[in-house]
XYZ file of C-alpha atoms in Angstrom:
539
model
C -0.236 -0.075 -0.268
C 1.518 3.181 -0.877
C 1.821 6.182 1.431
C -1.084 8.009 -0.209
C -3.434 5.639 -0.191
C -2.646 4.695 3.398
C -3.476 7.805 4.860
C -6.528 7.639 2.433
C -7.618 4.282 4.164
C -6.515 6.041 7.374
C -8.509 8.767 7.443
C -11.880 6.790 6.260
C -11.356 4.624 8.757
C -11.470 8.122 11.967
C -14.444 9.791 10.296
C -16.121 6.763 10.037
C -15.688 6.063 13.783
C -16.265 9.536 14.132
C -19.931 8.801 13.686
C -19.010 11.764 10.494
C -19.608 14.701 13.031
C -20.061 18.027 11.243
C -16.068 19.360 11.153
C -13.048 21.126 9.797
C -9.719 20.018 11.393
C -6.564 20.711 10.290
C -5.385 16.649 10.287
C -1.421 15.515 10.015
C -1.451 11.715 8.791
C 1.805 10.374 9.740
C 3.868 13.262 9.604
C 2.940 14.420 6.253
C 0.527 17.625 6.030
C -2.636 16.470 4.619
C -5.057 19.623 4.450
C -8.139 20.455 5.774
C -10.804 17.962 6.083
C -14.302 18.280 6.782
C -15.780 15.584 8.222
C -20.034 15.831 6.694
C -22.896 15.292 9.117
C -25.147 12.487 8.221
C -28.251 13.523 7.146
C -31.085 12.627 9.925
C -33.027 9.836 8.714
C -36.440 10.481 7.453
C -39.296 8.577 8.791
C -40.852 6.290 5.781
C -44.210 6.883 4.616
C -46.570 4.514 5.615
C -47.525 2.303 2.562
C -44.197 2.990 0.470
C -43.475 -0.533 0.443
C -46.674 -1.568 -2.130
C -44.365 -0.274 -4.136
C -41.548 -2.672 -5.224
C -41.738 -4.395 -8.143
C -44.502 -6.830 -7.332
C -47.568 -5.455 -8.532
C -46.361 -4.545 -11.940
C -45.063 -7.765 -12.615
C -48.393 -9.243 -12.762
C -51.226 -9.200 -14.524
C -54.478 -9.876 -13.146
C -56.739 -12.671 -15.053
C -58.882 -14.300 -13.169
C -61.757 -14.460 -13.068
C -64.195 -11.260 -11.970
C -68.049 -11.886 -11.906
C -68.470 -7.882 -11.949
C -66.106 -7.779 -15.088
C -67.848 -5.693 -18.061
C -67.589 -6.968 -21.834
C -66.085 -4.580 -23.456
C -64.655 -4.141 -27.578
C -61.592 -5.533 -27.867
C -62.146 -9.169 -25.585
C -62.065 -12.394 -26.631
C -65.021 -14.874 -25.856
C -64.778 -18.301 -25.994
C -67.678 -20.184 -27.023
C -68.835 -24.215 -27.375
C -71.960 -25.407 -28.828
C -72.309 -28.577 -28.944
C -75.565 -31.634 -28.949
C -77.233 -31.823 -32.732
C -75.266 -28.520 -33.564
C -71.427 -28.510 -32.607
C -69.428 -25.417 -32.777
C -66.006 -24.516 -31.087
C -64.750 -20.715 -31.309
C -62.920 -17.881 -29.704
C -64.660 -14.344 -30.910
C -63.401 -10.926 -30.508
C -65.684 -8.158 -29.172
C -66.165 -5.635 -32.680
C -66.289 -2.718 -32.618
C -69.443 -2.540 -32.157
C -69.820 -4.918 -28.707
C -71.205 -7.697 -31.164
C -69.544 -11.511 -31.338
C -70.909 -13.284 -34.778
C -71.807 -16.998 -34.017
C -72.364 -19.310 -37.051
C -76.073 -19.782 -38.106
C -76.661 -17.492 -35.114
C -75.677 -13.919 -36.137
C -74.209 -11.336 -33.958
C -74.697 -11.619 -30.596
C -74.090 -7.742 -28.353
C -72.002 -8.878 -25.442
C -70.742 -5.230 -24.439
C -71.651 -3.628 -21.379
C -73.003 -7.370 -19.775
C -71.012 -8.749 -17.120
C -68.632 -11.521 -16.483
C -70.704 -13.587 -14.982
C -73.777 -13.048 -16.613
C -71.816 -13.873 -20.058
C -73.217 -18.138 -20.116
C -76.593 -16.953 -19.421
C -76.674 -14.274 -22.107
C -75.674 -16.867 -25.284
C -77.605 -19.864 -23.803
C -80.736 -17.559 -24.293
C -79.408 -16.859 -27.738
C -79.384 -20.123 -28.835
C -82.288 -21.078 -27.488
C -84.217 -18.968 -29.760
C -82.468 -20.423 -32.912
C -82.319 -24.262 -31.325
C -85.592 -24.646 -29.225
C -83.992 -27.713 -27.799
C -80.692 -30.456 -27.793
C -77.919 -27.687 -28.149
C -76.195 -25.996 -25.324
C -73.500 -24.039 -24.982
C -70.640 -23.258 -22.934
C -69.239 -19.730 -23.017
C -66.059 -17.807 -20.848
C -63.938 -14.749 -21.417
C -61.113 -15.703 -22.197
C -58.026 -12.440 -21.963
C -59.167 -8.868 -20.861
C -59.700 -5.928 -23.246
C -55.529 -4.667 -23.678
C -56.187 -1.007 -22.648
C -53.964 2.164 -22.432
C -54.071 3.649 -19.116
C -52.606 7.492 -18.370
C -50.785 7.781 -14.836
C -50.322 11.118 -13.609
C -49.950 13.825 -11.077
C -47.506 12.789 -7.848
C -46.054 9.747 -9.094
C -42.139 8.755 -9.667
C -42.731 7.798 -13.289
C -45.840 9.532 -15.127
C -46.647 8.552 -18.267
C -48.969 5.788 -20.884
C -48.621 2.539 -19.853
C -49.488 -0.363 -21.613
C -51.892 -3.208 -19.632
C -55.169 -5.454 -19.968
C -58.521 -3.743 -18.544
C -58.834 -5.762 -16.100
C -55.095 -5.692 -14.259
C -55.944 -3.208 -10.886
C -54.350 0.643 -10.152
C -51.751 -1.398 -7.985
C -50.730 -2.166 -11.314
C -50.621 0.531 -13.305
C -48.623 2.719 -9.772
C -46.214 0.299 -9.327
C -45.240 0.262 -13.606
C -44.612 4.170 -12.776
C -42.299 3.829 -9.954
C -44.867 4.159 -7.416
C -46.454 7.166 -5.623
C -44.243 9.605 -4.808
C -43.527 9.493 -1.188
C -42.511 13.071 -0.948
C -45.395 14.599 -1.979
C -47.639 12.025 -3.540
C -51.086 11.387 -1.719
C -52.084 7.578 -0.656
C -55.642 8.798 0.326
C -56.777 10.391 -2.602
C -56.158 8.065 -6.271
C -58.549 9.359 -8.482
C -59.302 7.402 -12.089
C -60.556 10.051 -14.711
C -62.394 9.005 -17.672
C -63.136 11.160 -20.540
C -61.909 13.698 -17.658
C -64.380 13.425 -15.189
C -64.427 11.581 -12.018
C -65.142 7.546 -12.607
C -63.233 6.392 -9.146
C -61.865 7.371 -5.879
C -59.481 5.009 -4.017
C -57.667 4.911 -0.563
C -54.873 2.826 -0.586
C -54.649 2.970 3.346
C -58.058 1.115 3.639
C -56.354 -2.165 0.897
C -53.244 -1.860 3.198
C -55.179 -1.816 6.695
C -58.577 -3.968 5.702
C -57.202 -6.145 2.597
C -60.561 -4.129 0.229
C -60.047 -2.579 -2.864
C -62.912 -1.684 -5.503
C -62.760 -4.194 -8.497
C -61.863 -0.951 -11.132
C -62.556 -2.220 -15.362
C -60.588 0.088 -16.744
C -60.531 1.551 -20.680
C -58.943 2.674 -23.028
C -57.599 6.229 -22.394
C -58.432 6.012 -18.757
C -55.945 8.794 -16.725
C -55.022 7.499 -12.926
C -54.216 10.694 -11.096
C -52.514 10.635 -7.655
C -53.380 13.832 -5.423
C -50.693 16.051 -3.625
C -50.367 14.577 -0.228
C -52.165 15.922 2.434
C -52.106 15.987 5.838
C -49.525 13.689 7.268
C -47.956 13.392 11.417
C -44.781 11.282 11.680
C -45.300 8.895 14.701
C -42.147 7.183 16.121
C -41.041 4.629 19.125
C -43.275 1.495 20.805
C -44.799 1.493 17.393
C -44.871 -1.695 15.273
C -45.328 0.163 11.940
C -43.244 3.183 12.877
C -43.812 5.915 9.468
C -45.319 9.345 8.263
C -49.237 8.783 8.015
C -51.872 10.696 5.861
C -55.193 11.786 7.424
C -57.880 13.501 5.571
C -58.924 16.866 7.138
C -56.946 19.692 9.508
C -56.331 17.308 12.939
C -57.504 13.760 13.499
C -57.896 11.864 17.049
C -54.934 9.840 18.350
C -56.481 6.707 18.385
C -56.907 6.975 15.040
C -53.379 6.972 14.248
C -52.372 4.416 16.741
C -54.952 2.617 14.662
C -52.600 2.669 11.843
C -49.190 2.475 13.848
C -50.278 -0.632 16.040
C -48.869 0.478 19.458
C -46.784 -2.541 21.224
C -48.272 -3.948 24.774
C -45.377 -2.061 26.627
C -46.294 1.500 25.124
C -48.086 3.705 27.700
C -47.890 7.274 26.966
C -48.255 9.441 24.170
C -45.365 11.988 23.606
C -46.387 14.934 20.953
C -44.123 17.430 20.076
C -46.194 20.232 18.042
C -45.033 23.272 15.748
C -46.784 26.478 16.581
C -45.516 29.011 14.651
C -42.106 29.697 15.865
C -42.342 27.563 18.673
C -42.096 23.607 19.362
C -44.602 23.070 22.029
C -44.394 18.812 23.638
C -47.506 17.481 25.023
C -48.122 14.472 26.896
C -50.330 11.565 27.765
C -51.753 8.485 28.801
C -52.816 6.410 25.971
C -55.681 5.559 27.423
C -56.834 9.060 26.653
C -55.821 8.477 23.080
C -59.166 9.076 21.629
C -59.884 12.698 23.502
C -56.341 13.851 21.957
C -56.256 15.690 18.716
C -53.601 15.582 16.420
C -52.656 17.950 13.613
C -50.379 18.792 10.541
C -47.015 18.192 11.133
C -47.260 17.276 15.247
C -44.624 14.177 15.740
C -46.207 12.138 18.144
C -43.631 9.535 19.808
C -44.943 6.455 21.778
C -43.186 5.322 25.029
C -42.687 2.968 27.633
C -43.059 5.472 30.894
C -43.331 2.637 33.756
C -42.629 3.012 37.538
C -39.910 0.496 38.133
C -42.278 -2.236 41.267
C -39.864 -5.385 40.711
C -36.264 -6.363 39.670
C -34.734 -9.548 38.400
C -31.618 -10.422 39.469
C -29.461 -13.737 39.018
C -27.342 -15.992 41.087
C -25.179 -18.407 39.940
C -21.804 -20.317 41.143
C -22.223 -22.212 44.203
C -25.395 -21.947 45.160
C -27.777 -23.953 45.827
C -31.154 -22.334 46.106
C -33.166 -20.904 43.165
C -30.674 -19.512 40.507
C -33.766 -16.076 39.543
C -35.005 -14.099 42.695
C -37.482 -10.859 42.055
C -36.759 -8.496 44.525
C -38.477 -5.000 45.016
C -37.300 -2.492 43.274
C -34.885 -0.494 45.920
C -33.588 -3.994 46.838
C -30.096 -3.752 48.578
C -27.448 -6.895 48.092
C -27.741 -7.379 51.830
C -31.193 -8.821 50.765
C -29.997 -11.210 48.068
C -27.320 -12.204 50.193
C -30.718 -13.401 52.797
C -31.414 -15.678 49.501
C -28.247 -17.342 49.122
C -28.081 -21.091 50.145
C -24.089 -21.179 49.872
C -22.727 -24.528 49.192
C -19.944 -25.960 51.269
C -16.939 -24.829 48.526
C -18.529 -21.489 48.266
C -16.191 -18.540 49.296
C -19.055 -15.932 50.495
C -16.640 -13.056 50.952
C -15.273 -13.513 47.613
C -18.959 -12.521 46.564
C -18.464 -10.726 42.347
C -21.372 -9.057 41.328
C -21.942 -8.059 37.460
C -23.938 -5.511 36.213
C -25.567 -4.799 33.093
C -25.053 -1.010 33.147
C -21.203 -0.886 33.853
C -20.454 -2.748 31.300
C -22.157 -0.716 29.074
C -20.448 2.178 30.757
C -16.424 0.057 30.503
C -17.032 0.283 27.346
C -17.361 3.861 26.425
C -14.985 4.884 28.875
C -12.571 1.811 26.363
C -14.487 3.557 22.686
C -13.336 7.156 24.423
C -9.795 5.826 24.611
C -9.230 4.614 21.703
C -10.808 7.360 19.760
C -8.396 9.616 21.554
C -5.057 7.362 20.592
C -6.143 7.104 16.662
C -6.727 10.680 16.943
C -2.939 10.900 18.443
C -1.471 8.107 15.832
C -3.251 10.221 12.785
C -2.323 14.218 13.916
C 2.161 12.652 14.558
C 4.599 15.390 12.960
C 7.416 13.976 10.971
C 10.395 15.687 10.086
C 12.344 13.205 7.172
C 9.762 11.501 4.916
C 12.130 8.166 5.864
C 10.283 8.985 9.498
C 6.802 9.450 7.960
C 6.918 6.196 6.561
C 7.994 4.428 9.543
C 4.994 6.424 11.785
C 2.340 5.138 8.631
C 3.010 1.639 8.829
C 2.941 2.288 13.077
C -0.403 4.450 12.450
C -1.626 1.050 10.264
C -0.388 -0.972 13.333
C -2.610 1.141 15.899
C -5.576 0.409 13.772
C -5.343 -2.742 13.919
C -4.985 -3.474 17.468
C -8.372 -0.703 17.761
C -10.379 -2.541 15.592
C -9.451 -5.564 17.858
C -9.982 -3.882 20.983
C -13.041 -2.196 19.494
C -14.544 -6.584 19.409
C -14.215 -6.472 22.952
C -16.548 -6.812 25.592
C -16.688 -5.926 28.968
C -17.211 -8.243 32.019
C -19.299 -4.962 33.861
C -18.102 -6.163 37.591
C -18.739 -3.814 40.162
C -16.175 -4.249 42.491
C -16.687 -5.650 46.252
C -13.678 -4.313 47.899
C -15.647 -5.660 51.920
C -18.392 -7.657 51.695
C -19.078 -5.863 55.211
C -20.150 -2.475 53.575
C -21.049 -3.987 51.128
C -24.529 -5.188 51.755
C -26.301 -1.669 51.462
C -25.644 -1.610 47.384
C -28.227 -1.019 45.829
C -29.342 -4.101 43.164
C -30.405 -2.927 39.657
C -32.353 -5.099 37.191
C -30.729 -7.681 35.473
C -27.697 -7.973 38.601
C -26.030 -11.541 38.312
C -24.245 -11.788 41.907
C -21.652 -14.920 41.012
C -21.068 -17.191 44.279
C -17.247 -18.313 43.445
C -15.796 -21.488 44.748
C -12.729 -21.975 47.202
C -9.931 -22.495 45.535
C -6.198 -23.922 45.418
C -4.855 -22.846 42.729
C -3.726 -19.169 41.150
C -3.991 -18.748 37.711
C -1.048 -17.127 35.295
C -1.708 -15.644 32.369
C -0.773 -12.638 29.739
C 2.165 -12.230 28.200
C 3.746 -15.924 29.513
C 5.410 -18.496 27.843
C 2.742 -21.345 29.013
C -0.333 -19.834 30.509
C -2.140 -22.239 33.052
C -3.182 -22.486 36.715
C -0.345 -23.631 39.717
C -1.030 -25.452 42.653
C -1.041 -22.628 45.273
C 2.263 -22.780 47.508
C 1.853 -19.324 50.424
C 5.766 -19.804 50.388
C 6.320 -18.917 46.488
C 6.015 -15.684 44.811
C 5.095 -14.045 42.032
C 7.934 -14.578 40.483
C 8.130 -18.473 41.730
C 4.974 -18.282 39.562
C 5.835 -16.706 35.680
C 8.834 -18.439 36.076
C 6.565 -21.754 36.134
C 4.682 -20.827 33.270
C 7.818 -20.161 31.102
C 8.929 -17.047 32.131
C 8.178 -14.159 29.889
C 7.524 -14.062 26.507
C 9.022 -11.000 23.592
C 6.560 -8.986 23.951
C 5.909 -8.854 27.664
C 6.233 -6.361 29.933
C 8.718 -6.775 32.380
C 8.070 -4.017 35.309
C 4.404 -4.523 35.194
C 2.498 -7.663 36.974
C -1.618 -7.380 37.940
C -2.583 -9.093 40.709
C -6.472 -9.895 40.749
C -8.437 -10.784 42.916
C -11.471 -12.962 43.386
C -13.604 -9.853 44.891
C -13.174 -8.246 41.306
C -10.031 -6.057 43.158
C -6.677 -4.940 40.233
C -3.144 -4.248 42.102
C -0.082 -4.085 40.283
C 1.944 -6.501 42.461
C 5.747 -6.491 42.947
C 7.204 -9.849 42.079
C 8.174 -11.220 45.570
C 4.717 -10.790 46.854
C 2.714 -13.615 47.983
C -0.169 -14.088 45.731
C -3.327 -15.733 47.568
C -5.813 -18.585 46.742
C -7.667 -18.486 43.722
C -5.295 -15.010 42.659
C -4.808 -14.617 39.259
C -1.828 -13.325 38.242
C -1.359 -10.693 33.953
C 1.282 -10.440 32.052
C 1.022 -7.662 30.180
C 1.631 -6.496 26.974
C 5.393 -4.354 26.111
C 3.425 -0.966 23.916
C 6.414 -0.150 21.910
C 5.529 3.190 19.903
C 8.112 6.111 19.015
C 6.050 8.225 20.147
C 5.803 8.563 23.748
C 1.654 10.086 24.301
C 1.294 6.790 21.762
C 2.613 4.876 24.115
C 1.287 5.941 26.726
C -2.300 6.250 24.910
C -1.593 2.330 24.218
C -0.402 1.365 28.146
C -3.611 2.967 29.488
C -6.045 0.595 27.310
C -3.576 -2.825 27.788
C -4.486 -1.579 31.038
C -7.963 -0.893 30.454
C -9.328 -4.370 28.817
C -7.019 -6.233 31.353
C -9.479 -4.880 34.411
C -13.039 -4.942 32.919
C -12.093 -7.755 30.510
C -9.275 -9.904 31.796
C -7.896 -9.829 28.683
C -4.203 -9.244 27.695
C -4.203 -7.918 24.328
C -0.776 -7.170 22.680
C -0.085 -4.735 20.101
């Protein structure tokens, strides 16, 4: 990879991880002046328009040729007729411009305007007028009339489209690319015949109720999509989040919710209204939706505004009782400890608490450190082109390191230095209590040749345990060894210290970098992931 490509790749990744925030900065990549870089802000996501999912080509790719009893025969349609008995005939006739089909020995039979469901009876009656007995008939519409229909108004691709007279309005709208979601109406799709209104279709009725009028289109008909009417955006705890259209200047919130379908967890409606130059917020229980009016341009959010009642706590490890317990909101650690049924080998004084909110916060702090480290690498200065090339390579290694670290998930352990004073600690929903078993071993891992667990010996020092694990690797930081207790406390220990039973010794990797600030940043991150995830990750 040449220097220019490397710089471009690194800048792209830095801009991506920065969330594309809008900022202007003078950036130096691996010591080479790049210039002024603008990170463009990502556009705010827009709510999808309810109904837009219909027009994705599914209707356009299919024509309707099924039996429609209400379809009225028109010129150009093809009618299949069979006669048997004392006189036989099998023929397919096209309806001529005068609306007739011509049958031998019977003459012209007018079928224009006849319902498809009544076609068989009409042909049978015509046969009976000539053959009073022993001649029977069967007639069916073989193909609907090909027509050309104009589609205009607020659609994506207005134009003249071919189809069959039996095809639905959805077929022609889909051929035209669907309704323009920014401007078109789903409530007012009009069919014009000879310039006059013939039918009006509400597509929401089709979406929500599955009902649509079966229209017979004629050659030259126009499908016109009117401008969008009033609309409201709905988000939050709903199944159908998006922009909904409605008629008039206002509508009860209950009608909007009937289309948006609130989830079972939703309890309240939050409404932001645009009143002149002001934005005003309102908040209502969902039970009052029938009395709350929604106006054009309002923003509605369904939310779960519930008061916590109970919490669920999980107990794992050397525990003989129930693994999941329900406690009242505001319960303390002492309340959960009263429910513990320790096994004989349990080490109660080393009780561990793992919490989701702590894990989330630890993840945020690691991410912040990684962002800072990447900034330091990408803005470092170099005096010569040789130094710049070295820094480019160093930057690539650091970016690979940060990519690996971003995948690490912290454990979220709440450290309890003293169990006597920890009883007043408030518990949170989803907390996990782990009652560890007593251990007679010391674990050595990290930058040692053979990470392993060693039988505890009260006479052995930290250096002795590391020696039994094969000693340091070439990448080890021999000046720093972490000592981790079962209760979650982490300290930097001396090599002549005596570990206790069940403790872990972690040898961290050395951070090799030319830049002192980069070295300090990598070292800080190595300590963070060692503490929160019990992992020694080398660069």
